[in-house]
Coordinates of C-alpha atoms in Angstrom, one line a residue:
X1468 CA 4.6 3.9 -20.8
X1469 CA 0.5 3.9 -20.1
X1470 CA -1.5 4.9 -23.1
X1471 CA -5.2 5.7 -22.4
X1472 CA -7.8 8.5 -22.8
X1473 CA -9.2 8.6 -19.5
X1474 CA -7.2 10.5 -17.1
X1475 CA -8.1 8.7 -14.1
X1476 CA -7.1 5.5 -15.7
X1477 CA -3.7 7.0 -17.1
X1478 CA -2.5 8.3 -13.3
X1479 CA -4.4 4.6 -11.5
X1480 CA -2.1 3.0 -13.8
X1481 CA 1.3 5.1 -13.3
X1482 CA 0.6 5.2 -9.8
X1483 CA 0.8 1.3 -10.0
X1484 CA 3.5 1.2 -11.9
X1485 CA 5.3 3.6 -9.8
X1486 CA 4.5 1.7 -5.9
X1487 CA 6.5 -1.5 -7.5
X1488 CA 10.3 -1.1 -6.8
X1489 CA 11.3 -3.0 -10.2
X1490 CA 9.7 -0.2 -12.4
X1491 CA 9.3 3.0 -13.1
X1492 CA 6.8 4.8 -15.0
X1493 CA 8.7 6.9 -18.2
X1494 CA 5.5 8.3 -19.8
X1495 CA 1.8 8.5 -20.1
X1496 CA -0.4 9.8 -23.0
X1497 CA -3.9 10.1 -23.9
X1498 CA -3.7 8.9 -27.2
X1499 CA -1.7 6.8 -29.9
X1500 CA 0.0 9.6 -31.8
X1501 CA 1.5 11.3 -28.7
X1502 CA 2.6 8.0 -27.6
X1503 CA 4.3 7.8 -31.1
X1504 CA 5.7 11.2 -31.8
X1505 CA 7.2 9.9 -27.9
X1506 CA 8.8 6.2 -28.2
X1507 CA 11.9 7.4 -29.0
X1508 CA 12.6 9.9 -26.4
X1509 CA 11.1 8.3 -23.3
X1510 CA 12.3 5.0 -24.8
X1511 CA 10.0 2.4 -22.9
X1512 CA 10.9 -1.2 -22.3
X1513 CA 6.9 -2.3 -22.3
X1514 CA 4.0 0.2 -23.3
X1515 CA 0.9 -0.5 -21.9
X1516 CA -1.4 0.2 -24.7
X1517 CA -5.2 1.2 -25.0
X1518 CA -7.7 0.3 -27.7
X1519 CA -9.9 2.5 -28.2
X1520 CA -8.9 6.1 -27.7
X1521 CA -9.4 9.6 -30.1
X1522 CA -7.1 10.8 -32.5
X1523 CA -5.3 7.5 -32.9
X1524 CA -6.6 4.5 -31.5
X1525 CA -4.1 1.2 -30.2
X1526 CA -4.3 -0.8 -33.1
X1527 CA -3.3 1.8 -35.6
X1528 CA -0.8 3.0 -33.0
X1529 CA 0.8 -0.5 -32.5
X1530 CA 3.2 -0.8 -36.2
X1531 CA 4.2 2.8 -35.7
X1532 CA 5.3 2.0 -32.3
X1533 CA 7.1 -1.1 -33.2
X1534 CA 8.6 0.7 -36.4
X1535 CA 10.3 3.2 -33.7
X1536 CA 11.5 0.8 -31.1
X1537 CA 11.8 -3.3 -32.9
X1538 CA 12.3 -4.9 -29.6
X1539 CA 9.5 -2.7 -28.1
X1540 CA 7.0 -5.0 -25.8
X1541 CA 3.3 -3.8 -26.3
X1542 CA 0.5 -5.0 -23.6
X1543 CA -2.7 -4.1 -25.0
X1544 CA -5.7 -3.1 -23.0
X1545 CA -9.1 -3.9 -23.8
X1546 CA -12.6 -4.3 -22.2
X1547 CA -14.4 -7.7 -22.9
X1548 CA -16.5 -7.1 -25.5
X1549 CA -16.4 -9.2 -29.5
X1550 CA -15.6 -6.5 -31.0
X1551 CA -12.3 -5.3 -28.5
X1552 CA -11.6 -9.0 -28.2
X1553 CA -11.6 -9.2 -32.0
X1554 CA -8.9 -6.3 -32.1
X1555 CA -6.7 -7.8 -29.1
X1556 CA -6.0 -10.9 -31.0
X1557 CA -5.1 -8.8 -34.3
X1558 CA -3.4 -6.7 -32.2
X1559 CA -1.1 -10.2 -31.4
X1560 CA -1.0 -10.7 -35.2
X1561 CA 0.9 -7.4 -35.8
X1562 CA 3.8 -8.1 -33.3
X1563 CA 2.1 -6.9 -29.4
X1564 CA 3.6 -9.5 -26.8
X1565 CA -0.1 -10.0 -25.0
X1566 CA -3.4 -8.2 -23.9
X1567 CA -5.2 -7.8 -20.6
X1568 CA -8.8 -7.4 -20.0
X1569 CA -9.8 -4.6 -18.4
X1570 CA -12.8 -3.6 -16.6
X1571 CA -15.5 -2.0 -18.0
X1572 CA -15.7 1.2 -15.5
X1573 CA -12.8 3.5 -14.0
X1574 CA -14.5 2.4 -10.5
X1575 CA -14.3 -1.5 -11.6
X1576 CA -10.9 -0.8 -12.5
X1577 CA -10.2 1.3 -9.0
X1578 CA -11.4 -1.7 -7.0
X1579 CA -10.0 -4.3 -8.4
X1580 CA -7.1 -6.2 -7.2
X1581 CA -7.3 -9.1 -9.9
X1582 CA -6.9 -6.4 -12.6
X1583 CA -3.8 -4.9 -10.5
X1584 CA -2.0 -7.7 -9.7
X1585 CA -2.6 -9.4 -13.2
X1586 CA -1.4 -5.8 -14.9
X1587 CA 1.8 -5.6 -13.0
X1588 CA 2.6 -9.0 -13.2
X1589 CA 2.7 -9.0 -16.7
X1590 CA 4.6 -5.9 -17.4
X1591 CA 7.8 -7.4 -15.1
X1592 CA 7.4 -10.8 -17.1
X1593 CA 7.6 -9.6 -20.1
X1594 CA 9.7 -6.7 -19.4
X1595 CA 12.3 -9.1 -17.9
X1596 CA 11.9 -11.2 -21.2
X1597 CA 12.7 -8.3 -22.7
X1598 CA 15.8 -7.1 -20.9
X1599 CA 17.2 -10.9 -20.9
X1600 CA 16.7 -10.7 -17.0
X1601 CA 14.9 -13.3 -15.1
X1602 CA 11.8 -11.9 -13.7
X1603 CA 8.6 -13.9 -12.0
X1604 CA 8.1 -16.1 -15.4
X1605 CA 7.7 -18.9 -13.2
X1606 CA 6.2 -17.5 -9.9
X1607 CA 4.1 -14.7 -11.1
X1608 CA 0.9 -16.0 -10.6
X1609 CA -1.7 -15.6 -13.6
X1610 CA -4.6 -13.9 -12.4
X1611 CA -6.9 -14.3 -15.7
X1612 CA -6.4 -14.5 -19.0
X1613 CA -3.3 -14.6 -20.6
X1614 CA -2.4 -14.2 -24.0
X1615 CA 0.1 -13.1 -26.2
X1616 CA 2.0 -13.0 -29.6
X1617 CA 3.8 -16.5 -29.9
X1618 CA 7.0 -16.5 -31.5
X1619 CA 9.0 -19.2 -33.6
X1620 CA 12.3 -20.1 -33.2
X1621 CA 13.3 -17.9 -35.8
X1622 CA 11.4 -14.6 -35.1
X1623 CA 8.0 -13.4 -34.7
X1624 CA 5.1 -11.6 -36.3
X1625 CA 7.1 -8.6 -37.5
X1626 CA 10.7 -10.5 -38.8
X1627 CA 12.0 -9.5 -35.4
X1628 CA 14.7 -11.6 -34.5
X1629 CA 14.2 -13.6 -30.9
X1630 CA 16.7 -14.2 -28.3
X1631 CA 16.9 -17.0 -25.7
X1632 CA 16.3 -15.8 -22.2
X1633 CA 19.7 -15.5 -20.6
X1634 CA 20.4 -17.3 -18.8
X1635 CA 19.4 -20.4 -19.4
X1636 CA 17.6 -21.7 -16.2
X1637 CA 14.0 -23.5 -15.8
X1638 CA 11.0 -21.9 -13.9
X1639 CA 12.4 -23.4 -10.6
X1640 CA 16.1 -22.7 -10.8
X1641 CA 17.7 -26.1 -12.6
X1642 CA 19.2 -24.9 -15.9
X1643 CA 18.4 -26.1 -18.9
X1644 CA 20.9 -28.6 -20.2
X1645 CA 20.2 -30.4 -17.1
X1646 CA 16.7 -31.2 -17.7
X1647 CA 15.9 -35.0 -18.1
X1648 CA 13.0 -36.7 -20.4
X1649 CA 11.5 -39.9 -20.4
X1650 CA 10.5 -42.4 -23.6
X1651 CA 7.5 -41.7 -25.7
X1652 CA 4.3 -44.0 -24.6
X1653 CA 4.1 -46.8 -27.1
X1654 CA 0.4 -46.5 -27.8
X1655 CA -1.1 -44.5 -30.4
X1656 CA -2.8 -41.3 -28.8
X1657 CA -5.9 -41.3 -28.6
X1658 CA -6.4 -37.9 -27.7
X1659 CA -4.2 -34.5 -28.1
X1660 CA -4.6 -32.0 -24.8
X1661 CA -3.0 -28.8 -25.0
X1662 CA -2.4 -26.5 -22.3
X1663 CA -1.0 -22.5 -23.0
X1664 CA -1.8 -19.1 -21.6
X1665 CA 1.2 -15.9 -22.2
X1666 CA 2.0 -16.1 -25.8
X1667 CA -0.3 -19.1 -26.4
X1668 CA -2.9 -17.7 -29.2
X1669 CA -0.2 -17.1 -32.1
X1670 CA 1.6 -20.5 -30.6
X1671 CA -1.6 -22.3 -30.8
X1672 CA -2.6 -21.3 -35.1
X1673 CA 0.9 -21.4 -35.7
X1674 CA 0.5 -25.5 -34.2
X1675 CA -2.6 -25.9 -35.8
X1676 CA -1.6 -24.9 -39.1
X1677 CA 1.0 -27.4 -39.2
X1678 CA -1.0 -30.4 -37.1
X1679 CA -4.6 -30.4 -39.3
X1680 CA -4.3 -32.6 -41.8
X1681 CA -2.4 -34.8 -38.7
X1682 CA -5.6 -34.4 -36.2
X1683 CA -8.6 -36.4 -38.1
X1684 CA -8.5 -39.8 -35.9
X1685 CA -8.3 -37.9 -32.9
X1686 CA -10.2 -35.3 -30.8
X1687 CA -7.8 -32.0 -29.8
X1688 CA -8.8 -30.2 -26.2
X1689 CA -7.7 -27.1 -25.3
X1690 CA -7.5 -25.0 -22.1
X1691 CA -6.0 -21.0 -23.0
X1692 CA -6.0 -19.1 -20.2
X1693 CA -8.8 -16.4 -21.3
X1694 CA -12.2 -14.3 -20.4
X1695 CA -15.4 -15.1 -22.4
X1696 CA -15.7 -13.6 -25.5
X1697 CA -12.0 -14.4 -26.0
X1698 CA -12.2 -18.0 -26.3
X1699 CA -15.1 -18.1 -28.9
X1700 CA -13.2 -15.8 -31.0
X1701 CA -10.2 -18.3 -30.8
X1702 CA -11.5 -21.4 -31.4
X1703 CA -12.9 -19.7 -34.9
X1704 CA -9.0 -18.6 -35.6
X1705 CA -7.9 -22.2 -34.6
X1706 CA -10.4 -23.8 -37.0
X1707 CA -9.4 -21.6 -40.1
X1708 CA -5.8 -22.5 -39.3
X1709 CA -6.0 -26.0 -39.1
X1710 CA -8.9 -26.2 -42.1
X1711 CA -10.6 -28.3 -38.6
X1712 CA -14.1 -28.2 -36.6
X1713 CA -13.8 -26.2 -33.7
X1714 CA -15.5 -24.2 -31.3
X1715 CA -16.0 -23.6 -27.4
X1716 CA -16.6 -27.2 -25.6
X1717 CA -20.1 -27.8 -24.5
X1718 CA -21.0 -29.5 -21.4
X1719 CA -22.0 -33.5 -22.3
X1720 CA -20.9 -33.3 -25.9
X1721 CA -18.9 -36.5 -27.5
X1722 CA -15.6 -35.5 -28.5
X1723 CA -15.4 -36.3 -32.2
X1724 CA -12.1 -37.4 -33.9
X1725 CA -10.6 -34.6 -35.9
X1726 CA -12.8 -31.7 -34.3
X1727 CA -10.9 -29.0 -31.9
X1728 CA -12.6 -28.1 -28.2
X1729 CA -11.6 -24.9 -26.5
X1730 CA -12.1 -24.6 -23.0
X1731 CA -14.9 -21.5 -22.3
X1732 CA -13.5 -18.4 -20.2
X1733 CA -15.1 -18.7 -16.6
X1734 CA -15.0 -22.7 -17.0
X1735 CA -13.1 -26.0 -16.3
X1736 CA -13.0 -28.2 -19.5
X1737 CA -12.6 -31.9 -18.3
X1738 CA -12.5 -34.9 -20.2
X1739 CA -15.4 -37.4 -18.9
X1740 CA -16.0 -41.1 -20.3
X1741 CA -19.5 -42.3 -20.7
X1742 CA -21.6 -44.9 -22.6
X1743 CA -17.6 -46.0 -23.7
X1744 CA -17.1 -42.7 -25.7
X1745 CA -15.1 -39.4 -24.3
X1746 CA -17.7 -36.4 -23.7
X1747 CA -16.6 -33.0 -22.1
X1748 CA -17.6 -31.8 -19.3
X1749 CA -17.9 -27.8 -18.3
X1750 CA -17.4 -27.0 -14.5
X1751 CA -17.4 -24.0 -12.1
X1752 CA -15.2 -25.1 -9.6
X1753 CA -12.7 -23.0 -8.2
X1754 CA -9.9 -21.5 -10.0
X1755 CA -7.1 -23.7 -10.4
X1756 CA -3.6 -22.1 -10.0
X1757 CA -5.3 -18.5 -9.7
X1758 CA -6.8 -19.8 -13.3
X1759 CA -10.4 -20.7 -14.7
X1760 CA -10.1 -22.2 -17.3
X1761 CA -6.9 -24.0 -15.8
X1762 CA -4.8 -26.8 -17.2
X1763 CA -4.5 -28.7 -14.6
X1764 CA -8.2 -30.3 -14.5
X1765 CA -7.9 -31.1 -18.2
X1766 CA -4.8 -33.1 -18.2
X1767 CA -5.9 -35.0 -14.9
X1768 CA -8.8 -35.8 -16.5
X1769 CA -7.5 -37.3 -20.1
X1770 CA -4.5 -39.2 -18.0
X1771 CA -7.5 -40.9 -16.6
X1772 CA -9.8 -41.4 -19.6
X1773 CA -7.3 -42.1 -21.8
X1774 CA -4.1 -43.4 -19.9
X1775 CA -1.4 -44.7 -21.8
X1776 CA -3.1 -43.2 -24.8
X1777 CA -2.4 -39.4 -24.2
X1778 CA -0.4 -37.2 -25.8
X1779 CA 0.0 -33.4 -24.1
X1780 CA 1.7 -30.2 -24.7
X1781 CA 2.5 -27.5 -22.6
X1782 CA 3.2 -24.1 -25.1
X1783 CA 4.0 -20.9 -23.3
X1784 CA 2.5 -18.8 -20.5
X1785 CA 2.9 -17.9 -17.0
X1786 CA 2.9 -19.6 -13.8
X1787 CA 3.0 -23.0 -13.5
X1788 CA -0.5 -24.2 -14.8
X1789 CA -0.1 -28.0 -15.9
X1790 CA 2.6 -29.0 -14.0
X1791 CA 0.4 -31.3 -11.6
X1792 CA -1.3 -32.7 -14.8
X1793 CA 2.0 -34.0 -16.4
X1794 CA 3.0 -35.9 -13.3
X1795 CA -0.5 -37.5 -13.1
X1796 CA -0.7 -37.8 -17.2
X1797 CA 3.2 -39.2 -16.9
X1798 CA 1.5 -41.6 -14.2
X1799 CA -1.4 -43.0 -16.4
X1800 CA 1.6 -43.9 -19.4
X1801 CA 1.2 -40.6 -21.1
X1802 CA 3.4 -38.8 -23.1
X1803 CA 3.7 -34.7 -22.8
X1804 CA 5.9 -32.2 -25.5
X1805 CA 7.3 -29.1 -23.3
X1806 CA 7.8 -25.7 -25.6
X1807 CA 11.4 -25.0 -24.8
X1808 CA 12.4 -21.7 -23.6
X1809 CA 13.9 -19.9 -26.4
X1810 CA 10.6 -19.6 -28.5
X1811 CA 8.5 -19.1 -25.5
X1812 CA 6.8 -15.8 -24.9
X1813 CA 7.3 -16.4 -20.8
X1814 CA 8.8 -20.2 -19.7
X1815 CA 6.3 -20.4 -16.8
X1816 CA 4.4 -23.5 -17.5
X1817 CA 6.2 -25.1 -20.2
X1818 CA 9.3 -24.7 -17.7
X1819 CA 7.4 -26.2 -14.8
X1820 CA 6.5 -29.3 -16.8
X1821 CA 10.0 -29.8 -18.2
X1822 CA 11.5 -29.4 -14.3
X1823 CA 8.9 -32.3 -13.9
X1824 CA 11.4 -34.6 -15.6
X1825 CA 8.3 -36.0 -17.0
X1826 CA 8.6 -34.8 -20.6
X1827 CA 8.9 -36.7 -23.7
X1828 CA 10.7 -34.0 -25.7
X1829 CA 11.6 -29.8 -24.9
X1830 CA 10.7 -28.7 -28.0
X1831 CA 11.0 -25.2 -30.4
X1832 CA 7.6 -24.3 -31.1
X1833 CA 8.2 -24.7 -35.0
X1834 CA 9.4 -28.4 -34.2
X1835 CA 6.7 -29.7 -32.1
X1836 CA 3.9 -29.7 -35.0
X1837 CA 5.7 -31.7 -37.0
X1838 CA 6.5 -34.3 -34.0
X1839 CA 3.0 -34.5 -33.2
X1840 CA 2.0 -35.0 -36.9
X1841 CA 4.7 -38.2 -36.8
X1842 CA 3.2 -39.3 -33.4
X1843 CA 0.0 -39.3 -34.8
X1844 CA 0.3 -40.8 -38.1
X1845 CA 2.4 -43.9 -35.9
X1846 CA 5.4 -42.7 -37.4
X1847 CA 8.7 -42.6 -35.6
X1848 CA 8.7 -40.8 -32.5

């Protein structure tokens, strides 16, 4: 189901939706409470869901939705402005699966083959999550940003239950119960990198709220797959849920113990050692993996500042973003946590990392907090 007020963008959409063979478009409406009034009878496996539109806008829309279908999956659609980047991650709060950024002007939109690719990959991830099919969670490539509501071992935002993916196979076709792991470095971190796009803002507050008394005698990095705007407005939410500093890296600052850096949308966050202390560094390189910010960089960067002395985690997202760092983190005598599938919005990334072989531990979300917290305090790993 598209949900938007401008025509042109409602038929660009379906007509999207309707050229790939694995869907099919069962609705479109120009505004929330038509969408509503309609869940029930068109009965939609993902709805892809406007902000701002007349009548009803997304966000009011969003509860009634899910109060109609509980195992509905709701994409929101915003342009990239503080205010529509505000209500995308409130939108995550109140149970929608992820968001994508969309271009200011129905001609941007037209023309762009990022926005397409990015839109329809995301519907058959998440729609396949949904079904308890296995759809492109680990090939799909991640065009931009990617976000979404995380979800604990138990259930997410709204008390809905969660299901594991059936069945149980990693990004790259070796199931599960097959994966190996390797021992825990010896050395106390010195840093904590985290790597996450699909589902990885609720992941990340929920592993903040649990890691921030845990985090003072080291500096956290993190690289979410989003736009600018986006990040700024998540490193505030990751501060006020781990009662921590944070904010958007800034090119040549020293990474202080206890203090949280996101990566900024349209930039590379690498780690960088000078004068003997850590300082980020902010690049516009290519994108990494189809990504920027990407994973990748950051993790090959603390393996090399920090070696032995690194402890990563990979939470949930597309793709397979961070999969080259844990080899090269693994090399340096790091130690990396894998989100395991089950509580995993998509088991791209943290799948790809756990086919590595490379992994310390294959972790539910709502258990790897309080293995970090031990890891950090030198408690038993």
């Amino acid at each position: 189901m598209v949900v938007d007020d401008s025509v042109v963008i409602r038929g660009l959409l379906g007509r999207w939706v309707e050229s790939d063979p694995a869907l099919s478009l069962v609705a479109s409406h120009r505004n929330g409470k038509l969408a509503v009034d309609d869940i029930e009878r068109s009965n939609p496996d993902v709805v892809v869901l406007d902000i701002e539109m007349p009548e009803m806008d997304g966000l009011t829309a969003l509860p009634l939705m899910l109060r109609k279908k509980r195992d509905l999956v709701v994409l929101m659609a915003s342009t990239l402005t503080r205010r529509n980047a505000e209500v995308s991650l409130r939108a995550l709060s109140l149970g929608a699966q992820d968001y994508i950024p969309k271009p200011e002007t129905s001609s941007e939109v037209t023309t762009s083959l990022d926005f397409r690719r990015e839109l329809i990959d995301k519907v058959k991830a998440l729609g396949a999550r949904h079904r308890g099919t296995r759809g492109p969670a680990g090939g799909a490539r991640p065009m931009r940003a990617e976000t979404g509501a995380g979800r604990t071992a138990v259930a997410d935002a709204l008390g809905r239950p969660v299901q594991p993916a059936a069945p149980r196979v990693g990004a790259y076709g070796k199931p599960a119960a097959l994966l190996t792991t390797k021992p825990y470095s010896a050395v106390r971190p010195r840093v904590l990198a985290i790597g996450s796009s699909t589902g990885g803002p609720q992941a990340l507050q929920q592993l903040m709220r649990e890691i921030g008394t845990a985090i003072r005698q080291v500096p956290v990095v993190v690289t979410q797959h989003m736009p600018p705007t986006f990040t700024a407005i998540l490193a505030e939410h990751l501060g006020k849920a781990a009662l921590r500093p944070s904010k958007e890296a800034e090119n040549g600052e020293i990474l202080q113990p206890g203090n949280i850096y996101v990566a900024p949308g349209g930039r590379h966050l690498v780690v960088d050692k000078e004068g003997g202390q850590a300082i980020a560094r902010l690049t516009d390189d290519a994108p990494v993996n189809f990504c920027k910010p990407a994973v990748d960089p950051l993790f090959d960067s603390v393996a090399k500042v920090f070696g032995s002395a690194t402890l990563a985690v990979v939470l949930t997202g597309m793709g397979h973003d961070g999969a080259a760092g844990v080899k090269t983190i693994s090399a340096g005598g790091g130690s990396i946590i894998a989100q395991d599938e089950a509580t995993s919005v998509v088991w791209g990334m943290p799948g790809a990392a756990a086919q590595t072989g490379l992994c310390s531990d294959i972790l539910p979300l709502a258990e790897i907090g309080p293995k970090i917290a031990r890891i950090l305090s030198g408690g038993i790993r």
